[in-house]
mmCIF file of C-alpha atoms in Angstrom:
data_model
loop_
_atom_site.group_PDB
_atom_site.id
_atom_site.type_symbol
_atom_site.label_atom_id
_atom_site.label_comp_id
_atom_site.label_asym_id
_atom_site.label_seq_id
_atom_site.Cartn_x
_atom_site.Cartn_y
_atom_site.Cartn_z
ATOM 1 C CA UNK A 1486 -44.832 62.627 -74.329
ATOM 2 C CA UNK A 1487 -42.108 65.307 -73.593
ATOM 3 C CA UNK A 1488 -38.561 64.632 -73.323
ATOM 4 C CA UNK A 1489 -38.926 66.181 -69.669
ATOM 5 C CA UNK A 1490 -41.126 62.696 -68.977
ATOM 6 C CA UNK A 1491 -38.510 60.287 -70.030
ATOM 7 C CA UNK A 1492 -36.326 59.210 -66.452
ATOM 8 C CA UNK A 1493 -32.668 58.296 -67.338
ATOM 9 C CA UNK A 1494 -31.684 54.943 -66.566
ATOM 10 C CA UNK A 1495 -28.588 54.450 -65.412
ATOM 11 C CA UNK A 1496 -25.848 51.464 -65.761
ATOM 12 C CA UNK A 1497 -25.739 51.077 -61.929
ATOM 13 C CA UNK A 1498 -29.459 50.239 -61.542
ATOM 14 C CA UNK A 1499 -29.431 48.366 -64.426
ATOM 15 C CA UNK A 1500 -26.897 46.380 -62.714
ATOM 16 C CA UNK A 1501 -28.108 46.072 -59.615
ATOM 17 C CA UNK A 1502 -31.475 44.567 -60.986
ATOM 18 C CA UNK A 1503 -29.313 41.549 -63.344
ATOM 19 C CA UNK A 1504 -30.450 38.423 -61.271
ATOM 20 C CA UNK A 1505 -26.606 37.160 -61.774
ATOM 21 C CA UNK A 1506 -26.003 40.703 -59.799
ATOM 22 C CA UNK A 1507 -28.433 39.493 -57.005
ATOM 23 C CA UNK A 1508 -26.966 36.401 -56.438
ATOM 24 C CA UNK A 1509 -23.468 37.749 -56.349
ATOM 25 C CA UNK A 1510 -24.351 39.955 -53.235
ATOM 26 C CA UNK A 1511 -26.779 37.316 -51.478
ATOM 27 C CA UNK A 1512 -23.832 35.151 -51.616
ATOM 28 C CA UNK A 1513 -21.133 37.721 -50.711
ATOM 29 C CA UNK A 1514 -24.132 38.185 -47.537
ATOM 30 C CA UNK A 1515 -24.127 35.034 -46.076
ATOM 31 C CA UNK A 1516 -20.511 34.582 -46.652
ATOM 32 C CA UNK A 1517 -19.952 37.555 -44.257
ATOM 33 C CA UNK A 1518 -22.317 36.155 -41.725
ATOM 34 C CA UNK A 1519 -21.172 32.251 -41.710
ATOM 35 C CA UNK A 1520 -17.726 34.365 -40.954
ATOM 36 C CA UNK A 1521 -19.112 36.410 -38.220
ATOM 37 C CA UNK A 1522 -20.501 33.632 -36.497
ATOM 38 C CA UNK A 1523 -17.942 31.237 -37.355
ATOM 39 C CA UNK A 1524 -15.422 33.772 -35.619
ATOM 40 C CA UNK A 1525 -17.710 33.935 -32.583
ATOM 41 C CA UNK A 1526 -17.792 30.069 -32.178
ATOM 42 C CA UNK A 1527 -14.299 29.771 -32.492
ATOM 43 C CA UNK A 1528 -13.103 32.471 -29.907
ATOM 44 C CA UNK A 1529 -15.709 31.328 -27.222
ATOM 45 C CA UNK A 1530 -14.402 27.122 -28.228
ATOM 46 C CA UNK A 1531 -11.104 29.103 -27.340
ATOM 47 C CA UNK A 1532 -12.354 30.402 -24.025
ATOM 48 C CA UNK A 1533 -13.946 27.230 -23.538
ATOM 49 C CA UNK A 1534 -9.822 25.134 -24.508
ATOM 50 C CA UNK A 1535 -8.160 27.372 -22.247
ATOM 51 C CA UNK A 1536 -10.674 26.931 -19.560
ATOM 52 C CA UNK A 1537 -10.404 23.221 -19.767
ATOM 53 C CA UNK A 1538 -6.748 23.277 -19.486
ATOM 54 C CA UNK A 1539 -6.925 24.810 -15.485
ATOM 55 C CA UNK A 1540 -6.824 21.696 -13.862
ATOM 56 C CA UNK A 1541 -4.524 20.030 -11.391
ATOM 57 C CA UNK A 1542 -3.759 16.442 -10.799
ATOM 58 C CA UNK A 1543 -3.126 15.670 -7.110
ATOM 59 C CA UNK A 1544 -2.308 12.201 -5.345
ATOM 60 C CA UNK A 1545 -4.633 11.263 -2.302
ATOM 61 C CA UNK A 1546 -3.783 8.519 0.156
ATOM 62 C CA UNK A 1547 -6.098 6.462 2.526
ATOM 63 C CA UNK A 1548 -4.447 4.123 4.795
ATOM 64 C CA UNK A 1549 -6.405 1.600 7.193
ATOM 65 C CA UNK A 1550 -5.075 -0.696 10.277
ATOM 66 C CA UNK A 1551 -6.788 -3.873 10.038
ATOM 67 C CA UNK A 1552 -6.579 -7.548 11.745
ATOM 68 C CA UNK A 1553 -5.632 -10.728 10.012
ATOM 69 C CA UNK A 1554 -9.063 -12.877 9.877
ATOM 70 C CA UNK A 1555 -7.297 -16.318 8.464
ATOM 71 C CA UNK A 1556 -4.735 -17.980 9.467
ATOM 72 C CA UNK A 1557 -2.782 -20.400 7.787
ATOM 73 C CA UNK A 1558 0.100 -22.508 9.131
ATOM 74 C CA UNK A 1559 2.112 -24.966 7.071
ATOM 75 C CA UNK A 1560 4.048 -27.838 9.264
ATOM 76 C CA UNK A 1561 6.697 -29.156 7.659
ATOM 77 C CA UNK A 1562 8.491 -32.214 9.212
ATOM 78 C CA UNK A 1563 10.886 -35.616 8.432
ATOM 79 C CA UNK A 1564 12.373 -38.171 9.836
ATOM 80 C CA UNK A 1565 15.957 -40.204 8.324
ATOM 81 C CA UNK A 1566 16.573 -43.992 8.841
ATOM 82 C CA UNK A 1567 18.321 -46.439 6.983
ATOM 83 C CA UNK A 1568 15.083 -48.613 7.156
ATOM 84 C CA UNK A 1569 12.316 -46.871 5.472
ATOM 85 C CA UNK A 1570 9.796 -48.728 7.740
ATOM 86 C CA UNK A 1571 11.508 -46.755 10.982
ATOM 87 C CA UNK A 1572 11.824 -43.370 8.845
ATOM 88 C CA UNK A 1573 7.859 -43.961 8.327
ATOM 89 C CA UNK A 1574 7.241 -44.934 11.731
ATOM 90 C CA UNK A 1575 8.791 -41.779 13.049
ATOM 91 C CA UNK A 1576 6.522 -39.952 10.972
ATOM 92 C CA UNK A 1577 3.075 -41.574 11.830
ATOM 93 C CA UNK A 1578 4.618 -40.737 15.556
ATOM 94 C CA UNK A 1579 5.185 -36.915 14.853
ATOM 95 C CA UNK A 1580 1.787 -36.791 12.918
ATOM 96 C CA UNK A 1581 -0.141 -37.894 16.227
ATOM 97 C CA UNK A 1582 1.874 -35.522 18.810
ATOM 98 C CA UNK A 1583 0.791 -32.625 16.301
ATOM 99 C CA UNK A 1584 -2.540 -33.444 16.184
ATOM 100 C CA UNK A 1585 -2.312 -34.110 19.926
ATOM 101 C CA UNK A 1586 -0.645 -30.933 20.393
ATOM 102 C CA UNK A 1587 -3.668 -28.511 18.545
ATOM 103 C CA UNK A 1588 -6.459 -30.876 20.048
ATOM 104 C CA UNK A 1589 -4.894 -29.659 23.769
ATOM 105 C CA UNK A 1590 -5.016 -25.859 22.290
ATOM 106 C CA UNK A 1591 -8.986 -26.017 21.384
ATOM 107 C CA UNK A 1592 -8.491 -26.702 17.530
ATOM 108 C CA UNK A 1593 -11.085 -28.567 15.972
ATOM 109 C CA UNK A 1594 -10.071 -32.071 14.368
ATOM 110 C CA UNK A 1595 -10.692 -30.554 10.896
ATOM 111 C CA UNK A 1596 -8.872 -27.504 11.599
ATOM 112 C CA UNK A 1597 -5.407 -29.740 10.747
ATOM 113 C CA UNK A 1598 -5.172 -31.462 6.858
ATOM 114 C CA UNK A 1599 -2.386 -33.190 5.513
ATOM 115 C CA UNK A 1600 -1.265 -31.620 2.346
ATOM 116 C CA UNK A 1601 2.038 -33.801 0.947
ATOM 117 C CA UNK A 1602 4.238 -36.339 1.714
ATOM 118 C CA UNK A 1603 7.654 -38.007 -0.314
ATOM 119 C CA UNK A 1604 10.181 -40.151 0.092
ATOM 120 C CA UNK A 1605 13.613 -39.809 -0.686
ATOM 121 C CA UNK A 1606 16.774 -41.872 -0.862
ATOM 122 C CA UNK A 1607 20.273 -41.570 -0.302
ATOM 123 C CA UNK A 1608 23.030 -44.193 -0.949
ATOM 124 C CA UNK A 1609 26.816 -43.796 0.468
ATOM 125 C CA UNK A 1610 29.128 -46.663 0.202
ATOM 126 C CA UNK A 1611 26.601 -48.909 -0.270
ATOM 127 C CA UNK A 1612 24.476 -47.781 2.887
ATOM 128 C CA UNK A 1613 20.933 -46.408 1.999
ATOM 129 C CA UNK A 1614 19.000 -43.817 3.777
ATOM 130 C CA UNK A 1615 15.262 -42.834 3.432
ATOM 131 C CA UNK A 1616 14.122 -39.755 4.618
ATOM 132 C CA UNK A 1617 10.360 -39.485 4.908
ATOM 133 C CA UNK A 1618 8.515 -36.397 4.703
ATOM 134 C CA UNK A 1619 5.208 -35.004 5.649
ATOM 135 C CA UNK A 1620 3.313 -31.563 5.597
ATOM 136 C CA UNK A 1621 0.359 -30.543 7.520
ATOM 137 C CA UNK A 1622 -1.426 -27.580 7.302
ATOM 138 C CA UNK A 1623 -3.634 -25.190 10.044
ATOM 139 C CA UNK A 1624 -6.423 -22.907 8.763
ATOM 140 C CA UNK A 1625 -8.354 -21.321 10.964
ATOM 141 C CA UNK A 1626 -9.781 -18.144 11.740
ATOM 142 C CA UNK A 1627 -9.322 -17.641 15.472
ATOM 143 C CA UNK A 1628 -6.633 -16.004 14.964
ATOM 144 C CA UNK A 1629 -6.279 -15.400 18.733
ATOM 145 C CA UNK A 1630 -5.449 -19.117 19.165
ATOM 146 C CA UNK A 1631 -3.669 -19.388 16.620
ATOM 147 C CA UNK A 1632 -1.218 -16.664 17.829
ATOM 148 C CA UNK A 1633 -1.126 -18.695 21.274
ATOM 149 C CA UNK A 1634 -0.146 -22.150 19.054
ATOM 150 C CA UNK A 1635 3.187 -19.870 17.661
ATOM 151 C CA UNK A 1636 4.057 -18.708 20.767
ATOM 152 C CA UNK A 1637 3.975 -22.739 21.703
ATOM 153 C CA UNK A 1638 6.019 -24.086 18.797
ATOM 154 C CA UNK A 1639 8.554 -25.324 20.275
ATOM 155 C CA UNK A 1640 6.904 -27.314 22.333
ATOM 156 C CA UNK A 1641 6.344 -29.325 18.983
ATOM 157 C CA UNK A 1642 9.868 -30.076 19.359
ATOM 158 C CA UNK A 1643 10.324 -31.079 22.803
ATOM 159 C CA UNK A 1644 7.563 -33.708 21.549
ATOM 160 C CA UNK A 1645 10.310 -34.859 19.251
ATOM 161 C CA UNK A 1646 9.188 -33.306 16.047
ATOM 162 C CA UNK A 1647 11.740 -31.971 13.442
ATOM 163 C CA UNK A 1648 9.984 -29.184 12.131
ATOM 164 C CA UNK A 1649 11.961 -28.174 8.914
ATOM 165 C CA UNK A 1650 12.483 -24.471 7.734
ATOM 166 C CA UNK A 1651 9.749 -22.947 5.998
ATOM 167 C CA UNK A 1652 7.225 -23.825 8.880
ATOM 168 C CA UNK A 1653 5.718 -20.605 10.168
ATOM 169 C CA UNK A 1654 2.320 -18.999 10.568
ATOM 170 C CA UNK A 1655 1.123 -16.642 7.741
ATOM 171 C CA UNK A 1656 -1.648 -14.366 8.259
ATOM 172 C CA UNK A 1657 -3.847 -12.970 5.824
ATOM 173 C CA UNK A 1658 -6.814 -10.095 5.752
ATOM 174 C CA UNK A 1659 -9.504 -11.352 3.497
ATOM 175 C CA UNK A 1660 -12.461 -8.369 3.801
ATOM 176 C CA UNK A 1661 -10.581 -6.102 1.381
ATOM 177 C CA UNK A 1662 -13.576 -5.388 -0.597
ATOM 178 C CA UNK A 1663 -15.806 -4.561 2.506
ATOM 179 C CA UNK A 1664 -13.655 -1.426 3.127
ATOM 180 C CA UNK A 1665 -12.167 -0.231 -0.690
ATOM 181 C CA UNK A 1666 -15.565 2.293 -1.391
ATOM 182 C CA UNK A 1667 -14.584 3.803 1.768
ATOM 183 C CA UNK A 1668 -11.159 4.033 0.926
ATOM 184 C CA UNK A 1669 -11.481 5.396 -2.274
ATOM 185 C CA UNK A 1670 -13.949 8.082 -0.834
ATOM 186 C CA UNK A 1671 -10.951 8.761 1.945
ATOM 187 C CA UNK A 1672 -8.052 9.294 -0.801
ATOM 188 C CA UNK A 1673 -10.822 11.277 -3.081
ATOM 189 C CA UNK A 1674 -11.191 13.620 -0.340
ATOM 190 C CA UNK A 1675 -7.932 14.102 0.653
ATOM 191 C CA UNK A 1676 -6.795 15.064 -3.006
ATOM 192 C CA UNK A 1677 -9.468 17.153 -3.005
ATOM 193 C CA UNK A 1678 -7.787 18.849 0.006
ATOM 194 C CA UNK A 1679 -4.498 19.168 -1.800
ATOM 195 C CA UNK A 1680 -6.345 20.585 -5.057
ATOM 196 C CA UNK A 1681 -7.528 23.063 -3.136
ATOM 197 C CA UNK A 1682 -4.347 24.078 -1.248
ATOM 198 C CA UNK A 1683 -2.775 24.797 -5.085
ATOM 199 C CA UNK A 1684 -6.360 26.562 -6.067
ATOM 200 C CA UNK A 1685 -5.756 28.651 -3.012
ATOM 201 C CA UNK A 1686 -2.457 29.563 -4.234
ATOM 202 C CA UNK A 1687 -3.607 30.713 -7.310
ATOM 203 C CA UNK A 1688 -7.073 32.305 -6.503
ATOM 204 C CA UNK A 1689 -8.780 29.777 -7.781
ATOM 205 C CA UNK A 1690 -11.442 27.315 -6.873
ATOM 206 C CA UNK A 1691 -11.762 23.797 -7.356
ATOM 207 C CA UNK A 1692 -14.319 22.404 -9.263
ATOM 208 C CA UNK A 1693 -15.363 18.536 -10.698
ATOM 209 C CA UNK A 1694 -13.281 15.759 -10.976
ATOM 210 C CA UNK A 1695 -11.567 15.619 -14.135
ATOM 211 C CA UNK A 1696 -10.521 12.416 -14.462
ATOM 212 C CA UNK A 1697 -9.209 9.936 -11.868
ATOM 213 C CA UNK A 1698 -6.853 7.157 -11.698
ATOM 214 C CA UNK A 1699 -7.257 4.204 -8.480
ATOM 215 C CA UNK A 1700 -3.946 2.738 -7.656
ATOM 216 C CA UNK A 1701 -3.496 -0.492 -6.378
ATOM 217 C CA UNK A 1702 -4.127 -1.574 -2.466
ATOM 218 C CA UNK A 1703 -1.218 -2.621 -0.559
ATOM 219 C CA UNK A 1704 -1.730 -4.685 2.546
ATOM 220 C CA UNK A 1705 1.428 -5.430 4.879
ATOM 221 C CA UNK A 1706 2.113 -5.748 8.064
ATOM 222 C CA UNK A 1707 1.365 -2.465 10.158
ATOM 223 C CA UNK A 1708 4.744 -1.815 12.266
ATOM 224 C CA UNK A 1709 7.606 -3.634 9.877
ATOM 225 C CA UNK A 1710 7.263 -6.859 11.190
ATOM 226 C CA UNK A 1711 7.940 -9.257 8.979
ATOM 227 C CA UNK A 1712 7.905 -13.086 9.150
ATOM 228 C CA UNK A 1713 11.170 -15.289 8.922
ATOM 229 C CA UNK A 1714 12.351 -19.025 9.867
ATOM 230 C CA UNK A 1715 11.510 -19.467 13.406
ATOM 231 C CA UNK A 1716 9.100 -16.665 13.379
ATOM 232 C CA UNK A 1717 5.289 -15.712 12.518
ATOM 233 C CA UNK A 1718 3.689 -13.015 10.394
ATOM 234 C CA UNK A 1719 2.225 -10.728 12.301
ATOM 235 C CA UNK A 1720 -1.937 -10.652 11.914
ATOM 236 C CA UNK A 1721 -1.755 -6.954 12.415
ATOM 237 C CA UNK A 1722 -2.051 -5.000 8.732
ATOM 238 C CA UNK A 1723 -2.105 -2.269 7.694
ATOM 239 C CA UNK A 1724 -4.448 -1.556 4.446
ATOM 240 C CA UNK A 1725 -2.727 1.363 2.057
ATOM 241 C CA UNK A 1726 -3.964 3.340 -1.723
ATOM 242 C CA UNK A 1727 -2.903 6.265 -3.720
ATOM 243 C CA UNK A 1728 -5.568 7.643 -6.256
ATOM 244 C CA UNK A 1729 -4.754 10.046 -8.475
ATOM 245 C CA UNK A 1730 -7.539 12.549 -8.987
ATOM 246 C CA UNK A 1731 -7.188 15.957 -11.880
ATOM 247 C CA UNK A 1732 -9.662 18.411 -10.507
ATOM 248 C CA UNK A 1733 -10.985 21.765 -13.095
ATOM 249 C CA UNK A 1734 -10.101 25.281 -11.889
ATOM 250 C CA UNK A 1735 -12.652 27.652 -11.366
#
């Protein structure tokens, strides 16, 4: 064999055929591609964090007028004497015209329950006076009739019955939960409708619901009236709620 058959061998190939050489640049490889991709992921989870952050958060209201369907009245009522035998008397006497009185306005017997009764007494230079108390109370859902026994109160009194303060008429809406999905749906959609007067204002579009927030129903009475001493609730209401709604940008 010549020396012209002989091929030099050189450090680099040597090198580049040590298996501790190999594993040097198969590491160094996948390094570089775990960063490539890693890179990728975290720009586009970027795009993705800044997208999520277009959102607005609107309020929508949804307000209802309803009609009282119970009615509740509490009848207060005394009588004084310095025999507690009369004082009771008296009473038993008031406690018939009452009932007398909502028989002759189409009330049902049952319609009318006692609910309390005390004594007290009083003693001034030696001379003691009871006063006897006694509460009745009207439920009923007719309200109509009911309204007509408030505008008649005072005929109560003509009768001779004391009514006390703190006897009025309260009326109350109990079918709350038959109307709330429809409410909700009513405030959804108007904060939708706001959403999308800010998306229009910045070229945007509004997409899903975010997240959403129901706020708490309000019933009162529909014009400002308002019950007091010698008065009656009134049994129309009016039903109100506020959501608050964050809608995405598009």
């Amino acid at each position: 064999m010549s020396s012209d058959d002989v091929q030099p061998v050189t450090a680099t190939n040597g090198a580049l055929r040590e298996p501790a050489s190999l594993r040097w640049f198969g590491t160094a490889a996948i390094l570089a591609v775990g960063m490539i991709a890693g890179g990728y992921l975290l720009g586009n989870g970027l795009l993705r964090a800044k997208d999520a952050e277009r959102a607005v958060t609107v309020r929508g209201l949804a307000e209802r007028n309803v009609t009282a369907d119970l009615a509740t009245w509490t009848i207060s009522y005394s009588a004084a004497s310095t025999s507690l035998a009369e004082a009771q008397a008296k009473v038993r006497g008031d406690t018939a015209s009452i009932e007398a009185f909502f028989k002759d306005l189409g009330f049902p017997a049952d319609a009318l329950q006692p609910t309390g009764a005390n004594v007290t007494s009083f003693t001034n230079e030696g001379i003691t006076t009871y006063t006897v108390r006694q509460r009745l109370a009207l439920r009923t859902t007719d309200i109509a009739r009911a309204q007509k026994a408030v505008a008649r109160q005072f005929d109560l009194v003509g009768r001779g019955v004391f009514l006390e303060e703190g006897s009025g008429m309260a009326y109350t809406f109990t079918k709350l939960n038959d109307i709330k999905p429809e409410m909700v749906a009513e405030a959804t959609k108007d904060a939708r409708a706001s959403a999308q007067q800010f998306a229009q204002d910045s070229n945007s579009g509004v997409g899903k619901i975010k997240d959403a927030t129901q706020g708490y129903f309000e019933i009162e009475a529909r014009d400002g009236e308002a019950g007091g001493w010698g008065s009656a609730d009134s049994p129309y209401k009016k039903v109100r709620v506020v959501t608050t709604v964050s809608f995405t940008l598009d």
